[in-house]
Tab-separated table of C-alpha atoms in Angstrom:
chain	number	residue	atom	x	y	z
A	195	MET	CA	77.576	232.264	185.139
A	196	GLN	CA	74.014	231.080	184.624
A	197	PHE	CA	74.221	227.779	186.514
A	198	ASP	CA	75.856	228.544	189.829
A	199	SER	CA	74.293	226.306	192.459
A	200	CYS	CA	74.478	222.510	192.760
A	201	PHE	CA	70.687	222.708	193.007
A	202	ASP	CA	70.483	224.249	189.526
A	203	ILE	CA	71.894	220.936	188.301
A	204	ILE	CA	70.247	218.462	190.715
A	205	GLY	CA	66.875	220.143	190.808
A	206	PRO	CA	64.421	221.650	190.767
A	207	ILE	CA	61.982	219.256	192.361
A	208	MET	CA	59.214	219.775	189.841
A	209	VAL	CA	56.073	218.635	188.105
A	210	GLY	CA	57.017	217.135	184.704
A	211	PRO	CA	57.515	216.870	181.882
A	212	SER	CA	60.180	219.456	180.982
A	213	SER	CA	62.537	221.564	183.074
A	214	SER	CA	62.927	224.137	180.305
A	215	HIS	CA	59.352	224.082	178.965
A	216	THR	CA	57.523	223.514	182.271
A	217	ALA	CA	59.487	224.323	185.466
A	218	GLY	CA	61.439	227.331	184.148
A	219	VAL	CA	58.255	228.719	182.611
A	220	VAL	CA	56.462	228.468	185.976
A	221	SER	CA	59.221	230.607	187.518
A	222	ILE	CA	58.741	233.358	184.914
A	223	GLY	CA	55.010	233.410	185.684
A	224	LYS	CA	55.648	233.391	189.410
A	225	PHE	CA	58.013	236.356	189.053
A	226	VAL	CA	55.118	238.372	187.573
A	227	HIS	CA	52.680	237.190	190.257
A	228	THR	CA	55.127	238.094	192.994
A	229	TRP	CA	55.568	241.574	191.458
A	230	LEU	CA	51.876	242.415	190.934
A	231	GLY	CA	49.931	240.127	193.283
A	232	ASP	CA	46.744	238.479	192.030
A	233	LEU	CA	46.332	239.355	188.359
A	234	ASP	CA	43.248	240.476	186.431
A	235	HIS	CA	44.457	240.398	182.808
A	236	VAL	CA	47.470	238.873	181.150
A	237	THR	CA	48.759	238.483	177.593
A	238	ILE	CA	51.374	235.796	177.066
A	239	THR	CA	53.569	235.456	173.966
A	240	PHE	CA	55.491	232.214	173.425
A	241	TYR	CA	58.411	232.380	170.994
A	242	GLY	CA	60.441	229.702	169.189
A	243	SER	CA	60.497	226.202	170.638
A	244	LEU	CA	57.894	227.144	173.260
A	245	ALA	CA	55.478	228.247	170.525
A	246	SER	CA	56.032	224.966	168.620
A	247	THR	CA	55.817	222.473	171.479
A	248	TYR	CA	53.895	224.064	174.345
A	249	GLN	CA	51.064	221.494	174.249
A	250	GLY	CA	53.308	218.493	174.751
A	251	HIS	CA	55.230	220.126	177.574
A	252	GLY	CA	52.289	221.752	179.322
A	253	SER	CA	54.026	225.133	178.960
A	254	ASP	CA	50.655	226.895	178.775
A	255	LYS	CA	49.574	225.320	182.069
A	256	ALA	CA	52.996	226.144	183.484
A	257	ILE	CA	52.862	229.866	182.700
A	258	ILE	CA	49.257	230.156	183.906
A	259	GLY	CA	50.173	228.212	187.054
A	260	GLY	CA	53.093	230.532	187.742
A	261	LEU	CA	50.964	233.623	187.054
A	262	LEU	CA	48.537	232.286	189.682
A	263	GLY	CA	51.427	232.041	192.148
A	264	LEU	CA	52.007	228.263	192.068
A	265	SER	CA	55.506	226.869	192.510
A	266	SER	CA	57.083	224.449	190.032
A	267	ARG	CA	56.513	221.447	192.329
A	268	ASP	CA	52.788	222.123	192.851
A	269	LEU	CA	50.659	219.356	191.288
A	270	ASN	CA	47.862	221.930	190.749
A	271	ILE	CA	49.803	223.076	187.673
A	272	ARG	CA	48.009	220.231	185.901
A	273	SER	CA	44.698	222.004	186.661
A	274	ALA	CA	45.934	225.539	185.941
A	275	TYR	CA	43.107	226.345	183.515
A	276	ALA	CA	40.420	225.351	186.035
A	277	LEU	CA	42.192	227.368	188.711
A	278	ALA	CA	42.421	230.403	186.397
A	279	LYS	CA	38.676	230.236	185.848
A	280	ASP	CA	38.008	230.053	189.597
A	281	ARG	CA	40.220	233.072	190.214
A	282	HIS	CA	38.782	235.095	187.285
A	283	LEU	CA	42.108	235.458	185.496
A	284	ASP	CA	41.581	236.789	181.977
A	285	TYR	CA	44.389	235.426	179.760
A	286	HIS	CA	45.361	235.499	176.084
A	287	PHE	CA	48.084	233.603	174.242
A	288	THR	CA	50.042	234.632	171.154
A	289	LEU	CA	52.387	232.189	169.426
A	290	VAL	CA	55.433	233.300	167.432
A	291	PRO	CA	57.251	230.141	166.265
A	292	ASP	CA	59.812	232.160	164.302
A	293	ALA	CA	61.536	233.974	167.134
A	294	PRO	CA	63.788	236.975	166.389
A	295	PRO	CA	67.346	235.640	165.836
A	296	ASP	CA	68.717	237.279	168.985
A	297	TYR	CA	66.046	235.628	171.176
A	298	HIS	CA	66.715	232.464	173.183
A	299	PRO	CA	64.648	229.586	171.677
A	300	ASN	CA	62.493	229.494	174.825
A	301	THR	CA	61.498	233.134	175.171
A	302	VAL	CA	58.283	234.328	176.836
A	303	GLN	CA	56.802	237.815	176.909
A	304	VAL	CA	54.189	238.676	179.520
A	305	GLU	CA	52.041	241.790	179.779
A	306	ALA	CA	50.095	241.712	183.005
A	307	ALA	CA	47.758	243.948	184.959
A	308	SER	CA	46.495	243.791	188.506
A	309	ARG	CA	45.063	246.260	190.995
A	310	ALA	CA	48.680	247.054	191.906
A	311	GLY	CA	49.597	248.186	188.378
A	312	THR	CA	50.980	246.788	185.144
A	313	LEU	CA	54.131	244.929	184.189
A	314	HIS	CA	55.783	244.015	180.887
A	315	ILE	CA	58.569	241.453	180.964
A	316	ILE	CA	60.611	239.410	178.519
A	317	GLY	CA	62.245	236.281	179.886
A	318	ALA	CA	63.566	232.931	178.765
A	319	SER	CA	63.695	229.486	180.243
A	320	ILE	CA	67.288	228.537	179.531
A	321	GLY	CA	67.313	224.868	180.588
A	322	GLY	CA	67.445	222.714	183.699
A	323	GLY	CA	64.667	224.747	185.337
A	324	VAL	CA	66.670	227.986	185.328
A	325	ALA	CA	64.957	231.082	183.911
A	326	MET	CA	66.244	234.573	183.116
A	327	ILE	CA	64.376	237.886	182.944
A	328	TYR	CA	65.912	240.008	180.178
A	329	ALA	CA	63.645	243.070	180.182
A	330	ILE	CA	61.310	244.779	182.645
A	331	ASN	CA	58.973	247.487	181.347
A	332	HIS	CA	61.161	247.788	178.206
A	333	GLN	CA	64.338	248.352	180.241
A	334	GLU	CA	67.127	245.826	179.874
A	335	ALA	CA	67.587	243.487	182.827
A	336	SER	CA	69.540	240.353	183.700
A	337	ILE	CA	67.832	238.531	186.531
A	338	ASN	CA	68.625	234.891	187.213
A	339	LEU	CA	65.723	232.819	188.507
A	340	GLY	CA	67.760	229.756	189.425
A	341	THR	CA	66.604	226.870	191.584
A	342	GLY	CA	68.062	228.280	194.779
A	343	VAL	CA	66.760	231.809	194.192
A	344	ASP	CA	64.040	233.188	196.454
A	345	ILE	CA	61.642	234.993	194.115
A	346	ASP	CA	60.230	237.256	196.880
A	347	THR	CA	63.704	238.575	197.674
A	348	ILE	CA	64.699	239.056	194.050
A	349	VAL	CA	61.450	240.870	193.182
A	350	ALA	CA	61.784	243.222	196.184
A	351	LYS	CA	65.387	243.994	195.195
A	352	THR	CA	64.533	244.540	191.524
A	353	LYS	CA	61.566	246.804	192.344
A	354	LYS	CA	63.861	248.977	194.431
A	355	GLU	CA	66.465	249.180	191.644
A	356	VAL	CA	63.781	250.104	189.103
A	357	SER	CA	62.354	252.850	191.336
A	358	ASP	CA	65.866	254.212	192.017
A	359	VAL	CA	66.513	254.731	188.280
B	242	MET	CA	85.104	231.714	183.068
B	243	THR	CA	83.879	228.987	185.402
B	244	GLU	CA	85.829	225.884	186.381
B	245	THR	CA	86.593	223.148	183.863
B	246	MET	CA	86.764	219.441	184.776
B	247	LYS	CA	90.539	219.830	184.801
B	248	ASP	CA	90.310	222.680	187.327
B	249	ILE	CA	87.970	220.679	189.553
B	250	VAL	CA	90.226	217.592	189.485
B	251	ALA	CA	93.224	219.785	190.358
B	252	ALA	CA	91.319	221.323	193.288
B	253	CYS	CA	90.215	217.867	194.482
B	254	GLN	CA	93.784	216.552	194.326
B	255	GLU	CA	95.137	219.597	196.153
B	256	ARG	CA	92.639	219.259	198.996
B	257	GLY	CA	92.557	215.460	198.914
B	258	VAL	CA	88.782	215.413	198.479
B	259	SER	CA	86.202	213.828	196.180
B	260	LEU	CA	84.189	215.733	193.549
B	261	GLY	CA	81.129	215.514	195.785
B	262	GLU	CA	83.018	217.066	198.694
B	263	TRP	CA	84.420	219.789	196.415
B	264	MET	CA	80.885	220.697	195.295
B	265	ILE	CA	79.348	220.843	198.774
B	266	GLN	CA	82.264	223.006	199.965
B	267	ARG	CA	81.732	225.305	196.987
B	268	GLU	CA	78.016	225.635	197.802
B	269	ILE	CA	78.829	226.417	201.461
B	270	GLU	CA	81.316	229.113	200.394
B	271	ARG	CA	78.969	230.523	197.756
B	272	THR	CA	75.904	230.830	199.976
B	273	GLY	CA	77.380	231.053	203.478
B	274	GLY	CA	74.872	228.340	204.401
B	275	GLU	CA	75.345	225.552	206.915
B	276	ARG	CA	76.687	222.234	205.684
B	277	GLU	CA	73.887	220.258	207.387
B	278	LYS	CA	71.169	222.330	205.694
B	279	ILE	CA	72.737	222.061	202.246
B	280	PHE	CA	73.237	218.327	202.734
B	281	ALA	CA	69.592	217.951	203.853
B	282	GLN	CA	68.401	219.858	200.775
B	283	MET	CA	70.230	217.366	198.563
B	284	GLN	CA	68.973	214.423	200.601
B	285	GLU	CA	65.409	215.655	200.045
B	286	ARG	CA	66.055	215.307	196.311
B	287	LEU	CA	67.132	211.697	196.825
B	288	SER	CA	63.880	211.047	198.724
B	289	VAL	CA	61.780	212.570	195.926
B	290	MET	CA	63.640	210.360	193.413
B	291	LYS	CA	62.839	207.250	195.440
B	292	GLU	CA	59.168	208.219	195.762
B	293	ALA	CA	58.861	208.748	192.005
B	294	VAL	CA	60.364	205.307	191.335
B	295	ALA	CA	58.232	203.525	193.954
B	296	GLN	CA	55.119	205.079	192.430
B	297	GLY	CA	56.207	204.554	188.828
B	298	ILE	CA	56.931	200.805	188.958
B	299	ASN	CA	53.369	200.094	190.072
B	300	ASP	CA	51.655	202.467	187.665
B	301	LEU	CA	50.155	200.733	184.642
B	302	GLU	CA	48.344	203.809	183.376
B	303	GLU	CA	49.193	205.255	179.971
B	304	THR	CA	49.774	208.949	179.351
B	305	THR	CA	47.027	210.963	177.654
B	306	SER	CA	48.898	210.670	174.334
B	307	LYS	CA	49.094	206.878	174.817
B	308	LEU	CA	52.743	207.051	173.767
B	309	SER	CA	54.140	205.870	177.092
B	310	GLY	CA	53.235	204.426	180.463
B	311	GLY	CA	53.102	200.949	181.969
B	312	ASP	CA	56.520	199.865	180.725
B	313	ALA	CA	58.252	200.365	184.089
B	314	TYR	CA	55.733	197.911	185.534
B	315	ARG	CA	56.514	195.432	182.743
B	316	MET	CA	60.251	195.841	183.274
B	317	HIS	CA	59.812	195.358	187.028
B	318	GLN	CA	57.785	192.156	186.569
B	319	TYR	CA	60.346	190.823	184.104
B	320	ASN	CA	63.207	191.581	186.481
B	321	GLN	CA	61.383	189.883	189.367
B	322	THR	CA	60.543	186.696	187.501
B	323	THR	CA	63.477	186.076	185.175
B	324	ASP	CA	67.226	186.372	185.020
B	325	PRO	CA	67.656	189.535	182.920
B	326	LEU	CA	70.462	189.434	180.363
B	327	SER	CA	71.805	192.802	181.558
B	328	GLY	CA	72.337	191.434	185.067
B	329	PRO	CA	70.881	192.750	188.333
B	330	THR	CA	72.792	196.060	188.422
B	331	ILE	CA	71.807	197.332	184.992
B	332	SER	CA	68.316	195.822	184.884
B	333	LYS	CA	67.383	197.471	188.203
B	334	ALA	CA	68.716	200.801	186.945
B	335	MET	CA	66.695	200.415	183.739
B	336	GLU	CA	63.505	199.769	185.672
B	337	ALA	CA	64.015	202.752	188.006
B	338	ALA	CA	64.937	205.060	185.127
B	339	MET	CA	61.816	204.031	183.244
B	340	ALA	CA	59.622	204.554	186.305
B	341	THR	CA	60.996	208.080	186.747
B	342	SER	CA	60.718	209.100	183.115
B	343	GLU	CA	57.183	207.728	182.872
B	344	SER	CA	56.235	209.643	186.025
B	345	ASN	CA	57.685	212.756	184.440
B	346	ALA	CA	55.617	212.252	181.280
B	347	LYS	CA	52.491	212.026	183.466
B	348	MET	CA	53.252	215.394	185.083
B	349	ASN	CA	54.120	213.786	188.408
B	350	VAL	CA	56.797	215.232	190.706
B	351	ILE	CA	60.399	214.370	189.780
B	352	VAL	CA	63.859	215.912	190.205
B	353	ALA	CA	65.443	217.477	187.119
B	354	THR	CA	68.923	215.897	186.788
B	355	PRO	CA	70.008	218.070	185.018
B	356	THR	CA	66.702	218.339	183.135
B	357	ALA	CA	63.292	216.713	183.403
B	358	GLY	CA	63.728	215.056	179.997
B	359	SER	CA	66.813	213.295	181.366
B	360	ALA	CA	65.509	212.840	184.923
B	361	GLY	CA	65.500	209.024	184.841
B	362	ILE	CA	69.193	208.254	184.549
B	363	LEU	CA	70.587	209.384	187.913
B	364	PRO	CA	67.750	207.904	190.021
B	365	GLY	CA	68.181	204.714	187.981
B	366	ILE	CA	71.842	204.264	188.829
B	367	MET	CA	71.373	205.480	192.437
B	368	ILE	CA	68.626	203.004	193.274
B	369	SER	CA	70.513	200.154	191.668
B	370	LEU	CA	73.737	200.989	193.534
B	371	GLN	CA	71.776	200.970	196.786
B	372	GLU	CA	69.936	197.733	196.100
B	373	ASN	CA	72.753	195.777	194.496
B	374	HIS	CA	75.885	197.286	196.009
B	375	HIS	CA	74.730	198.443	199.465
B	376	VAL	CA	75.534	202.124	199.001
B	377	ASN	CA	73.754	204.002	201.816
B	378	ASP	CA	71.699	207.199	201.568
B	379	GLU	CA	74.497	209.378	202.874
B	380	ALA	CA	76.910	208.155	200.215
B	381	LEU	CA	74.252	208.483	197.516
B	382	THR	CA	73.611	212.070	198.609
B	383	MET	CA	77.333	212.816	198.264
B	384	GLY	CA	77.058	211.127	194.866
B	385	LEU	CA	74.435	213.711	193.908
B	386	PHE	CA	76.893	216.475	194.826
B	387	ALA	CA	79.463	214.767	192.565
B	388	ALA	CA	76.867	214.560	189.787
B	389	SER	CA	76.124	218.269	190.191
B	390	ALA	CA	79.840	219.135	189.964
B	391	ILE	CA	79.990	217.362	186.598
B	392	GLY	CA	76.691	218.870	185.436
B	393	TYR	CA	77.896	222.309	186.487
B	394	VAL	CA	80.744	222.061	183.960
B	395	PHE	CA	78.404	220.847	181.207
B	396	ALA	CA	75.840	223.582	181.904
B	397	ASN	CA	78.357	226.414	181.952
B	398	HIS	CA	80.722	225.259	179.185
B	399	ALA	CA	78.166	223.673	176.853
B	400	PHE	CA	74.420	223.351	177.450
B	401	VAL	CA	71.917	221.085	179.164
B	402	SER	CA	68.737	221.773	177.212
B	403	GLY	CA	67.557	219.930	174.120
B	404	ALA	CA	66.297	223.199	172.641
B	405	ALA	CA	69.809	224.627	172.802
B	406	GLY	CA	72.005	221.589	172.099
B	407	GLY	CA	69.936	218.535	171.160
B	408	CYS	CA	69.479	215.345	173.189
B	409	GLN	CA	73.253	214.999	173.573
B	410	ALA	CA	72.955	218.013	175.924
B	411	GLU	CA	70.243	216.304	178.009
B	412	VAL	CA	70.549	212.499	177.964
B	413	GLY	CA	74.219	212.932	177.017
B	414	SER	CA	75.011	215.193	179.987
B	415	ALA	CA	72.916	213.106	182.381
B	416	THR	CA	74.572	209.850	181.282
B	417	ALA	CA	78.011	211.425	181.655
B	418	MET	CA	77.061	212.701	185.132
B	419	ALA	CA	75.843	209.220	186.059
B	420	ALA	CA	79.015	207.548	184.737
B	421	GLY	CA	81.201	209.886	186.805
B	422	THR	CA	79.036	209.438	189.884
B	423	ILE	CA	79.166	205.628	189.720
B	424	THR	CA	82.947	205.835	189.346
B	425	GLU	CA	83.278	208.081	192.387
B	426	LEU	CA	80.899	205.988	194.522
B	427	ARG	CA	82.868	202.847	193.619
B	428	GLY	CA	86.107	204.427	194.813
B	429	GLY	CA	87.509	205.810	191.550
B	430	SER	CA	89.835	208.823	191.728
B	431	PRO	CA	88.690	212.285	190.532
B	432	GLU	CA	90.749	211.699	187.411
B	433	ALA	CA	89.067	208.339	186.750
B	434	VAL	CA	85.751	210.156	187.140
B	435	THR	CA	86.643	212.496	184.268
B	436	HIS	CA	87.498	209.537	182.041
B	437	ALA	CA	84.135	207.918	182.778
B	438	VAL	CA	82.414	211.230	182.003
B	439	ALA	CA	84.334	211.601	178.736
B	440	MET	CA	83.706	208.016	177.591
B	441	ALA	CA	79.964	208.226	178.309
B	442	MET	CA	79.622	211.587	176.577
B	443	LYS	CA	81.599	210.479	173.525
B	444	SER	CA	79.152	207.650	172.891
B	445	LEU	CA	76.218	210.079	172.803
B	446	LEU	CA	77.717	212.978	170.818
B	447	GLY	CA	75.442	214.154	168.041
B	448	LEU	CA	72.249	212.722	169.527
B	449	VAL	CA	69.361	214.866	168.284
B	450	CYS	CA	66.283	216.033	170.192
B	451	ASP	CA	63.324	214.840	168.094
B	452	PRO	CA	60.391	214.327	170.456
B	453	VAL	CA	57.217	212.991	168.872
B	454	GLY	CA	54.507	215.621	169.154
B	455	GLY	CA	56.874	217.729	171.238
B	456	LEU	CA	56.129	215.378	174.144
B	457	VAL	CA	58.807	214.167	176.531
B	458	GLU	CA	57.902	210.539	175.811
B	459	VAL	CA	59.156	209.125	172.493
B	460	PRO	CA	62.103	208.603	172.314
B	461	CYS	CA	62.964	210.275	175.648
B	462	VAL	CA	61.763	207.611	178.103
B	463	LYS	CA	63.716	204.734	176.542
B	464	ARG	CA	66.793	206.876	175.949
B	465	ASN	CA	66.869	207.416	179.714
B	466	VAL	CA	66.612	203.676	180.268
B	467	ILE	CA	69.471	202.882	177.891
B	468	GLY	CA	71.518	205.795	179.254
B	469	THR	CA	71.916	203.857	182.511
B	470	SER	CA	73.668	200.967	180.768
B	471	ILE	CA	76.024	203.341	178.956
B	472	ALA	CA	76.805	204.956	182.327
B	473	PHE	CA	77.693	201.613	183.932
B	474	SER	CA	79.822	200.579	180.918
B	475	ALA	CA	81.757	203.843	180.976
B	476	ALA	CA	82.244	203.610	184.759
B	477	ASP	CA	83.471	200.017	184.525
B	478	MET	CA	86.003	201.034	181.875
B	479	ALA	CA	87.243	203.939	184.007
B	480	LEU	CA	87.456	201.726	187.109
B	481	ALA	CA	89.497	199.236	185.059
B	482	GLY	CA	92.018	202.028	184.509
B	483	ILE	CA	90.982	202.711	180.920
B	484	GLU	CA	91.367	206.335	179.886
B	485	SER	CA	89.580	208.475	177.334
B	486	ARG	CA	92.132	209.418	174.651
B	487	ILE	CA	90.353	212.764	174.229
B	488	PRO	CA	90.400	214.721	177.513
B	489	CYS	CA	87.060	215.319	179.198
B	490	ASP	CA	86.964	219.106	178.703
B	491	GLU	CA	87.652	218.687	174.981
B	492	VAL	CA	84.760	216.229	174.742
B	493	ILE	CA	82.449	218.720	176.507
B	494	HIS	CA	83.627	221.457	174.159
B	495	THR	CA	82.907	219.148	171.210
B	496	MET	CA	79.362	218.559	172.447
B	497	HIS	CA	78.921	222.339	172.503
B	498	THR	CA	80.263	222.758	168.966
B	499	ILE	CA	78.098	219.956	167.575
B	500	GLY	CA	75.047	221.371	169.336
B	501	LYS	CA	75.586	224.809	167.815
B	502	ASP	CA	75.939	223.243	164.338
B	503	MET	CA	72.798	221.116	164.750
B	504	PRO	CA	69.837	222.391	162.704
B	505	GLY	CA	66.848	223.829	164.576
B	506	SER	CA	64.619	221.038	163.259
B	507	LEU	CA	66.536	218.602	165.495
B	508	LYS	CA	66.498	220.718	168.647
B	509	GLU	CA	63.226	220.108	170.477
B	510	THR	CA	60.995	221.643	167.819
B	511	ALA	CA	59.430	218.331	166.681
B	512	GLU	CA	60.208	219.389	163.101
B	513	GLY	CA	62.649	216.569	162.345
B	514	GLY	CA	63.849	213.091	163.247
B	515	LEU	CA	61.433	210.604	164.807
B	516	ALA	CA	58.866	213.395	165.273
B	517	GLN	CA	58.432	213.513	161.485
B	518	THR	CA	57.889	209.770	160.908
B	519	PRO	CA	54.367	208.839	159.735
B	520	THR	CA	53.588	207.340	163.147
B	521	GLY	CA	55.099	210.332	164.920
B	522	LEU	CA	53.006	212.764	162.880
B	523	GLN	CA	49.810	210.817	163.579
B	524	ALA	CA	50.519	210.942	167.296
B	525	ALA	CA	51.237	214.658	167.081
B	526	GLN	CA	47.872	215.264	165.447
B	527	ARG	CA	46.106	213.737	168.445
B	528	VAL	CA	48.096	215.897	170.843
B	529	TYR	CA	47.694	219.128	168.912
B	530	GLN	CA	43.945	218.921	169.224
B	531	ARG	CA	44.448	220.663	172.556
B	532	PRO	CA	45.056	224.317	171.699
B	533	CYS	CA	45.691	226.960	174.315
B	534	ASN	CA	43.061	229.662	174.429
B	535	LEU	CA	44.096	231.734	171.425
């Protein structure tokens, strides 16, 4: 079940304009920031609908905002590029409008590096502000980043599971 | 598989509770959280909705694309100075829906209900019910739990994103949620709620997601506005004892089937529909001058 909480439906409280192309994308970025801390370099790949319509939905600002640790209701998402410059975040975007057929239309891949290490994730923003992480460092995963989910807790738990493998 | 509308109605009837009460009880059981805290979390969402509307009706500014903005102000002035044809209930809902959707387009803070693209409809009907029918904040908050129970079925049995199912999944789901919520807040039974949901959804089946320039502005803002009047019409029918001849869960299933059959060009890619009109393409060109740092 991907939408479990009443707050997945009535929520999130968020900066517009799109729950799937803005808010859910922030959560994917924030997952990476929570995992690695302040980032030095990041390569972002937008697939499918995200690659076609990111400008109109501010998806680029959303992912950068999340990668800087902002939450989806933080108005500073609008100024994510300026903030990235201030914090010396080196970022690159790749757009793949024709997503592989088994990918959700709103898939994002992030390769990130910080002093703490590196991380490669594939996730998707599945609608209504809910995001999923489908792969971590090329291992399959199924992590729900719903509205009621505490990202700190989920990252700590996932890190432990990964190190146990 | 998660609960259907039929399952939820059966559970409500068994316990003698409303849909809103069923949903808050489910959240308490699911999380082990305290009722007061969960209720307060939902009430915060109502407050954010009201703030967005209050800000939006006084905001004459256009968006950077110049495709929307300022119309909530116009609607508000019109409602204040004339006798709107839609009557006070619907015209107030239209104004509040427009204010919310315009705020959303300007990257202001809103509540996704169930999505940001369809965020105007529920605040629209809520604010109008309060102003015109004296529904208090506590009842409206319970109404949001009812709305989330309905949206929960849509999200898990069909979809709520335009990219996955077209606009019928966004404005369609939101309008259906609003229709059911109005019915419940006006004293309709859980079963009447499902008929309102079904009737609202049926009138929006097949609606495509064709945003100009990929922006959540044209036609999204005005579809939210008009969604409120569909919600009130469906609720009035249900409250009159009129039933949907196709059961609610079958309508939701149909929305899912239609959404899967819909071509990708009509699912939030801006490759079809209004996005591809000459005017739409011109607007898109202006927007696409802002590339990300490739």
